[in-house]
Amino acid sequence: MSPKFIVFLSICTVLMLSACDIGKRELGDLALVMAVGIDKGNKEGMKKVTIQVVRPADARGQTGAPSGQTGDPIWSASAEGETIFHAIRNLSTFSSRRIFWAHNFIIVINEDLAREGIKDIIDFFTRNPELRMRTWVVVTPEKASTVVSTMTGLETVPGEAFDKLFRYTPISTQAPRTQMIDLQAAYLSESSEPILARALIINRGISNKKPGQAGSVDQIELAGAGVFKGDKLVGILKPVEVRRILPFIEPLDTGVLILKCPDDKDKKMTVELRNQKFNVKPSLKDKKPVFDIYYETDASVVEAACPFSLEERNNVEKLEKQMNTIIKKELSAVLDKSQNEYKSDFIELGKVFMNHYPFEWRTIGPKWEGTFPSVAINIHIKSEIVDTVLLTKPTKESGSVLK
């Protein structure tokens, strides 16, 4: 091998190694954003951006604050600007580290701002290559800056607590699971409208230092939903209403229903809904869309304030009829809000019709906003009580001893 060739290889190796330093970012130079809140600014047309930044040294669960540390796992800061990007750049005037978005868990949007429109928020958070499309998005009646800076939950970092709250919404059935990729798809679609979970601040925690002061610690709760038409917030759904729209947009888990005892209306029974099956079948009648909604579920009696046995078929049938009535009433109320009050297809019936009738959708799709409020929807409910968990015989009225 010639000396010239060896020198050439050496130069190439040095250049390749030095290239590794180009564009590198040291962890100690980055402010890792865990959550971001967006509010209206103090001046007309301004936007306020609040970030929740993790403190790596203090997020390890230390109880004290060593020298040079605060003991707080997060640092929150706000800045205003004419646009979101402008506000973020203004954060750099007092942040000693570069704002880094790749670890962000959640975007919190104030409802007053959402009513004016969020298309610029969707644009910014989908255009930036540093941001993830799997980031959760919520609306809140509170100041987003307050929600983002609230220390809450079991997790050291509140942003991570938000992320884990969404893991259990299929169990609570009180809030939808919407990520930025879902929000963008619904916003751009002509067959559906966006829906976002609602984040509330509640005084439900109990202070460990002052146990007698129940409700003295703020907690973040996911309950309810914000309904959009285009990019504007047009309505709010209560948690009890959300549980009836979830089957339209998410896979079903379990559910809970409270019933009145068959022979004593003052006492209550609780059933857990299992093996839920939900199906929407579209059809065409006189060239107009028609939807049949089929909902079937098994139910287990998990709590009873009155004696109950599966052998008492008359009482079982009364409970099943009561279940059917409650579910159909709640479902009809949600459909009425979607079609008549908000005129927003957040239950994605248009998407279902488009998938089954793609050719007909070419004609119906462009007019779907005006067609949706008048489409016919038929509801079919079937529920069956199948077991009473571990108790096969009724409990005695006077106590908890089995007969």
Short mmCIF file of C-alpha atoms in Angstrom, two decimals, residues 89-361:
data_model
loop_
_atom_site.label_atom_id
_atom_site.label_comp_id
_atom_site.label_asym_id
_atom_site.label_seq_id
_atom_site.Cartn_x
_atom_site.Cartn_y
_atom_site.Cartn_z
CA ARG A 89 -38.43 32.02 20.54
CA ASN A 90 -39.17 34.56 23.26
CA LEU A 91 -38.71 31.79 25.83
CA SER A 92 -35.09 31.58 24.76
CA THR A 93 -34.45 35.09 26.06
CA PHE A 94 -34.42 33.78 29.63
CA SER A 95 -34.04 29.99 29.29
CA SER A 96 -30.45 28.94 29.91
CA ARG A 97 -30.98 25.83 27.78
CA ARG A 98 -32.29 25.23 24.28
CA ILE A 99 -35.97 24.20 24.19
CA PHE A 100 -36.18 20.58 23.00
CA TRP A 101 -39.59 19.13 22.05
CA ALA A 102 -38.98 15.48 21.19
CA HIS A 103 -40.00 14.23 24.66
CA ASN A 104 -43.21 16.25 24.97
CA PHE A 105 -46.15 14.20 26.31
CA ILE A 106 -49.11 16.55 25.95
CA ILE A 107 -50.45 19.77 24.43
CA VAL A 108 -53.01 21.63 26.58
CA ILE A 109 -55.25 24.20 24.85
CA ASN A 110 -57.41 26.74 26.68
CA GLU A 111 -61.07 26.55 25.64
CA ASP A 112 -61.42 30.30 25.03
CA LEU A 113 -58.63 30.08 22.48
CA ALA A 114 -60.06 26.84 21.02
CA ARG A 115 -63.40 28.57 20.34
CA GLU A 116 -61.57 31.05 18.11
CA GLY A 117 -59.82 28.24 16.21
CA ILE A 118 -56.79 25.97 16.55
CA LYS A 119 -55.68 25.56 12.94
CA ASP A 120 -52.42 27.43 13.65
CA ILE A 121 -51.75 25.06 16.58
CA ILE A 122 -52.33 22.02 14.35
CA ASP A 123 -50.10 23.54 11.68
CA PHE A 124 -47.20 24.28 14.03
CA PHE A 125 -47.20 20.98 15.91
CA THR A 126 -47.41 18.89 12.72
CA ARG A 127 -44.92 20.94 10.71
CA ASN A 128 -42.04 20.89 13.21
CA PRO A 129 -39.84 17.77 12.64
CA GLU A 130 -38.77 17.78 16.30
CA LEU A 131 -42.32 17.19 17.50
CA ARG A 132 -44.02 13.79 17.70
CA MET A 133 -47.40 13.06 16.12
CA ARG A 134 -48.20 10.71 19.02
CA THR A 135 -48.47 13.59 21.49
CA TRP A 136 -51.75 13.78 23.45
CA VAL A 137 -53.94 16.84 22.92
CA VAL A 138 -56.56 18.15 25.40
CA VAL A 139 -58.68 21.24 26.00
CA THR A 140 -59.27 22.83 29.39
CA PRO A 141 -61.59 25.48 30.86
CA GLU A 142 -58.70 26.46 33.14
CA LYS A 143 -55.70 28.50 32.12
CA ALA A 144 -53.47 26.10 30.21
CA SER A 145 -50.48 27.65 31.99
CA THR A 146 -52.00 26.59 35.34
CA VAL A 147 -52.70 23.03 34.19
CA VAL A 148 -49.17 22.61 32.81
CA SER A 149 -47.50 23.91 35.98
CA THR A 150 -49.64 21.91 38.46
CA MET A 151 -47.76 19.27 40.45
CA THR A 152 -50.15 16.34 40.55
CA GLY A 153 -50.53 12.60 40.65
CA LEU A 154 -48.22 9.78 41.68
CA GLU A 155 -45.58 10.55 39.07
CA THR A 156 -42.63 12.81 39.74
CA VAL A 157 -43.05 14.60 36.40
CA PRO A 158 -46.62 15.89 35.77
CA GLY A 159 -46.28 15.50 32.00
CA GLU A 160 -45.63 11.80 32.48
CA ALA A 161 -48.66 11.61 34.80
CA PHE A 162 -50.81 12.98 31.96
CA ASP A 163 -49.47 10.30 29.64
CA LYS A 164 -50.32 7.54 32.10
CA LEU A 165 -53.81 8.94 32.77
CA PHE A 166 -54.64 8.23 29.14
CA ARG A 167 -53.73 4.57 29.65
CA TYR A 168 -56.75 4.12 31.88
CA THR A 169 -59.41 6.14 30.04
CA PRO A 170 -60.73 2.88 28.47
CA ILE A 171 -61.53 1.80 32.05
CA SER A 172 -62.99 5.09 33.28
CA THR A 173 -64.77 5.70 29.91
CA GLN A 174 -64.96 9.42 30.67
CA ALA A 175 -62.60 10.91 28.07
CA PRO A 176 -61.53 10.14 24.48
CA ARG A 177 -57.92 9.33 23.57
CA THR A 178 -56.86 11.87 20.95
CA GLN A 179 -53.30 12.35 19.76
CA MET A 180 -52.02 14.99 17.36
CA ILE A 181 -52.13 12.52 14.47
CA ASP A 182 -55.84 11.91 15.18
CA LEU A 183 -56.57 15.62 15.52
CA GLN A 184 -54.88 16.43 12.22
CA ALA A 185 -56.65 13.58 10.39
CA ALA A 186 -60.10 14.64 11.67
CA TYR A 187 -59.42 18.31 10.89
CA LEU A 188 -58.35 17.58 7.32
CA SER A 189 -61.12 15.03 6.71
CA GLU A 190 -64.43 15.86 5.07
CA SER A 191 -66.04 12.83 6.73
CA SER A 192 -65.47 13.54 10.45
CA GLU A 193 -64.77 16.28 13.02
CA PRO A 194 -62.22 16.49 15.87
CA ILE A 195 -62.97 15.63 19.49
CA LEU A 196 -60.52 16.20 22.36
CA ALA A 197 -60.42 15.08 25.98
CA ARG A 198 -61.10 17.71 28.63
CA ALA A 199 -58.60 18.30 31.45
CA LEU A 200 -59.86 19.75 34.75
CA ILE A 201 -58.15 20.83 37.96
CA ILE A 202 -59.95 19.35 40.95
CA ASN A 203 -59.31 19.51 44.71
CA ARG A 204 -59.43 15.78 45.32
CA GLY A 205 -56.02 14.99 46.76
CA ILE A 206 -55.28 14.67 50.47
CA SER A 207 -52.21 16.22 52.06
CA ASN A 208 -49.95 13.65 53.71
CA LYS A 209 -48.64 16.34 56.05
CA LYS A 210 -52.14 17.41 57.04
CA PRO A 211 -54.34 14.30 56.60
CA GLY A 212 -57.41 16.06 58.01
CA GLN A 213 -57.50 18.50 55.12
CA ALA A 214 -59.23 16.36 52.51
CA GLY A 215 -59.33 17.90 49.07
CA SER A 216 -56.49 20.29 49.81
CA VAL A 217 -54.24 19.14 46.96
CA ASP A 218 -54.92 19.93 43.29
CA GLN A 219 -55.22 17.00 40.93
CA ILE A 220 -55.60 16.79 37.16
CA GLU A 221 -58.64 14.86 35.95
CA LEU A 222 -59.55 13.71 32.44
CA ALA A 223 -63.33 13.97 32.29
CA GLY A 224 -65.56 15.01 29.41
CA ALA A 225 -64.68 16.13 25.91
CA GLY A 226 -64.56 19.15 23.66
CA VAL A 227 -66.40 18.86 20.33
CA PHE A 228 -65.10 20.72 17.27
CA LYS A 229 -66.52 21.79 13.95
CA GLY A 230 -63.61 22.43 11.65
CA ASP A 231 -60.94 23.94 13.90
CA LYS A 232 -63.34 25.67 16.30
CA LEU A 233 -64.60 24.33 19.64
CA VAL A 234 -68.41 24.29 19.45
CA GLY A 235 -69.51 22.26 22.48
CA ILE A 236 -68.71 20.28 25.62
CA LEU A 237 -69.72 16.71 26.42
CA LYS A 238 -70.16 15.55 30.01
CA PRO A 239 -68.36 12.37 31.16
CA VAL A 240 -71.61 10.37 31.13
CA GLU A 241 -72.11 11.43 27.50
CA VAL A 242 -68.56 10.53 26.51
CA ARG A 243 -69.04 6.88 27.45
CA ARG A 244 -71.68 6.56 24.72
CA ILE A 245 -69.60 8.15 21.95
CA LEU A 246 -66.40 6.19 22.69
CA PRO A 247 -67.60 3.03 20.84
CA PHE A 248 -67.83 5.12 17.65
CA ILE A 249 -64.16 6.15 17.77
CA GLU A 250 -62.28 3.66 19.98
CA PRO A 251 -62.16 -0.09 20.75
CA LEU A 252 -64.39 -1.03 23.67
CA ASP A 253 -63.13 -2.17 27.06
CA THR A 254 -65.38 -2.58 30.08
CA GLY A 255 -68.07 -0.25 31.37
CA VAL A 256 -70.15 0.40 34.48
CA LEU A 257 -73.89 0.92 34.80
CA ILE A 258 -75.90 1.65 37.96
CA LEU A 259 -79.39 0.17 38.10
CA LYS A 260 -82.29 0.24 40.53
CA CYS A 261 -83.16 -2.95 42.38
CA PRO A 262 -86.14 -4.73 40.78
CA ASP A 263 -88.27 -4.80 43.94
CA ASP A 264 -86.93 -1.72 45.72
CA LYS A 265 -86.35 1.40 43.63
CA ASP A 266 -84.56 3.14 46.52
CA LYS A 267 -81.71 0.62 46.46
CA LYS A 268 -79.11 0.23 43.73
CA MET A 269 -77.17 -2.43 41.89
CA THR A 270 -73.98 -2.05 39.88
CA VAL A 271 -73.22 -4.08 36.77
CA GLU A 272 -69.99 -4.26 34.81
CA LEU A 273 -70.43 -4.34 31.05
CA ARG A 274 -68.21 -6.96 29.39
CA ASN A 275 -67.78 -8.47 25.94
CA GLN A 276 -69.24 -5.34 24.41
CA LYS A 277 -69.88 -5.45 20.69
CA PHE A 278 -70.58 -2.30 18.71
CA ASN A 279 -71.24 -2.09 15.01
CA VAL A 280 -72.45 0.66 12.68
CA LYS A 281 -73.98 -0.55 9.40
CA PRO A 282 -74.62 2.07 6.72
CA SER A 283 -77.06 1.64 3.87
CA LEU A 284 -78.70 3.63 1.09
CA LYS A 285 -82.44 4.26 1.02
CA ASP A 286 -83.84 6.47 -1.74
CA LYS A 287 -80.24 7.56 -2.42
CA LYS A 288 -79.91 8.84 1.16
CA PRO A 289 -77.58 7.44 3.88
CA VAL A 290 -79.19 5.40 6.67
CA PHE A 291 -77.32 4.04 9.70
CA ASP A 292 -78.19 1.09 11.94
CA ILE A 293 -76.32 1.00 15.25
CA TYR A 294 -76.03 -2.40 16.94
CA TYR A 295 -74.84 -2.63 20.54
CA GLU A 296 -74.61 -5.89 22.48
CA THR A 297 -73.12 -6.51 25.89
CA ASP A 298 -72.89 -9.06 28.69
CA ALA A 299 -73.22 -7.78 32.24
CA SER A 300 -71.93 -9.04 35.57
CA VAL A 301 -73.53 -7.99 38.84
CA VAL A 302 -70.58 -6.66 40.85
CA GLU A 303 -72.50 -4.99 43.67
CA ALA A 304 -76.04 -5.33 44.98
CA ALA A 305 -77.76 -3.54 47.85
CA CYS A 306 -80.63 -6.02 47.63
CA PRO A 307 -80.94 -9.82 47.37
CA PHE A 308 -80.51 -11.02 43.80
CA SER A 309 -80.21 -14.37 42.05
CA LEU A 310 -79.94 -15.37 38.40
CA GLU A 311 -82.54 -18.02 39.12
CA GLU A 312 -85.15 -15.29 39.57
CA ARG A 313 -85.73 -14.82 35.84
CA ASN A 314 -88.44 -12.22 36.31
CA ASN A 315 -86.05 -9.90 38.14
CA VAL A 316 -83.26 -10.62 35.66
CA GLU A 317 -85.50 -9.60 32.77
CA LYS A 318 -86.50 -6.41 34.59
CA LEU A 319 -82.84 -5.46 35.01
CA GLU A 320 -82.01 -6.24 31.39
CA LYS A 321 -84.92 -4.10 30.22
CA GLN A 322 -83.72 -1.31 32.49
CA MET A 323 -80.20 -1.61 31.01
CA ASN A 324 -81.52 -1.44 27.45
CA THR A 325 -83.58 1.65 28.27
CA ILE A 326 -80.70 3.52 29.92
CA ILE A 327 -78.18 2.73 27.17
CA LYS A 328 -80.60 3.65 24.37
CA LYS A 329 -81.61 6.88 26.10
CA GLU A 330 -78.00 7.96 26.63
CA LEU A 331 -77.03 7.02 23.08
CA SER A 332 -80.00 8.89 21.60
CA ALA A 333 -79.08 12.00 23.60
CA VAL A 334 -75.51 11.97 22.24
CA LEU A 335 -76.72 11.47 18.67
CA ASP A 336 -79.10 14.39 19.11
CA LYS A 337 -76.26 16.63 20.25
CA SER A 338 -74.09 15.53 17.35
CA GLN A 339 -76.76 16.01 14.69
CA ASN A 340 -78.93 18.84 15.97
CA GLU A 341 -77.15 20.87 18.63
CA TYR A 342 -73.55 20.91 17.36
CA LYS A 343 -74.12 19.66 13.78
CA SER A 344 -70.69 18.04 14.02
CA ASP A 345 -69.91 14.47 12.91
CA PHE A 346 -67.44 13.72 15.71
CA ILE A 347 -68.90 10.18 15.87
CA GLU A 348 -67.41 9.47 12.42
CA LEU A 349 -70.52 8.22 10.66
CA GLY A 350 -69.30 9.87 7.46
CA LYS A 351 -66.09 7.85 7.61
CA VAL A 352 -68.07 4.62 8.03
CA PHE A 353 -70.28 5.45 5.05
CA MET A 354 -67.28 6.43 2.92
CA ASN A 355 -65.54 3.11 3.63
CA HIS A 356 -68.63 1.10 2.62
CA TYR A 357 -69.78 3.23 -0.28
CA PRO A 358 -66.70 4.93 -1.77
CA PHE A 359 -68.35 5.54 -5.15
CA GLU A 360 -71.49 7.14 -3.68
CA TRP A 361 -69.33 9.17 -1.30
#
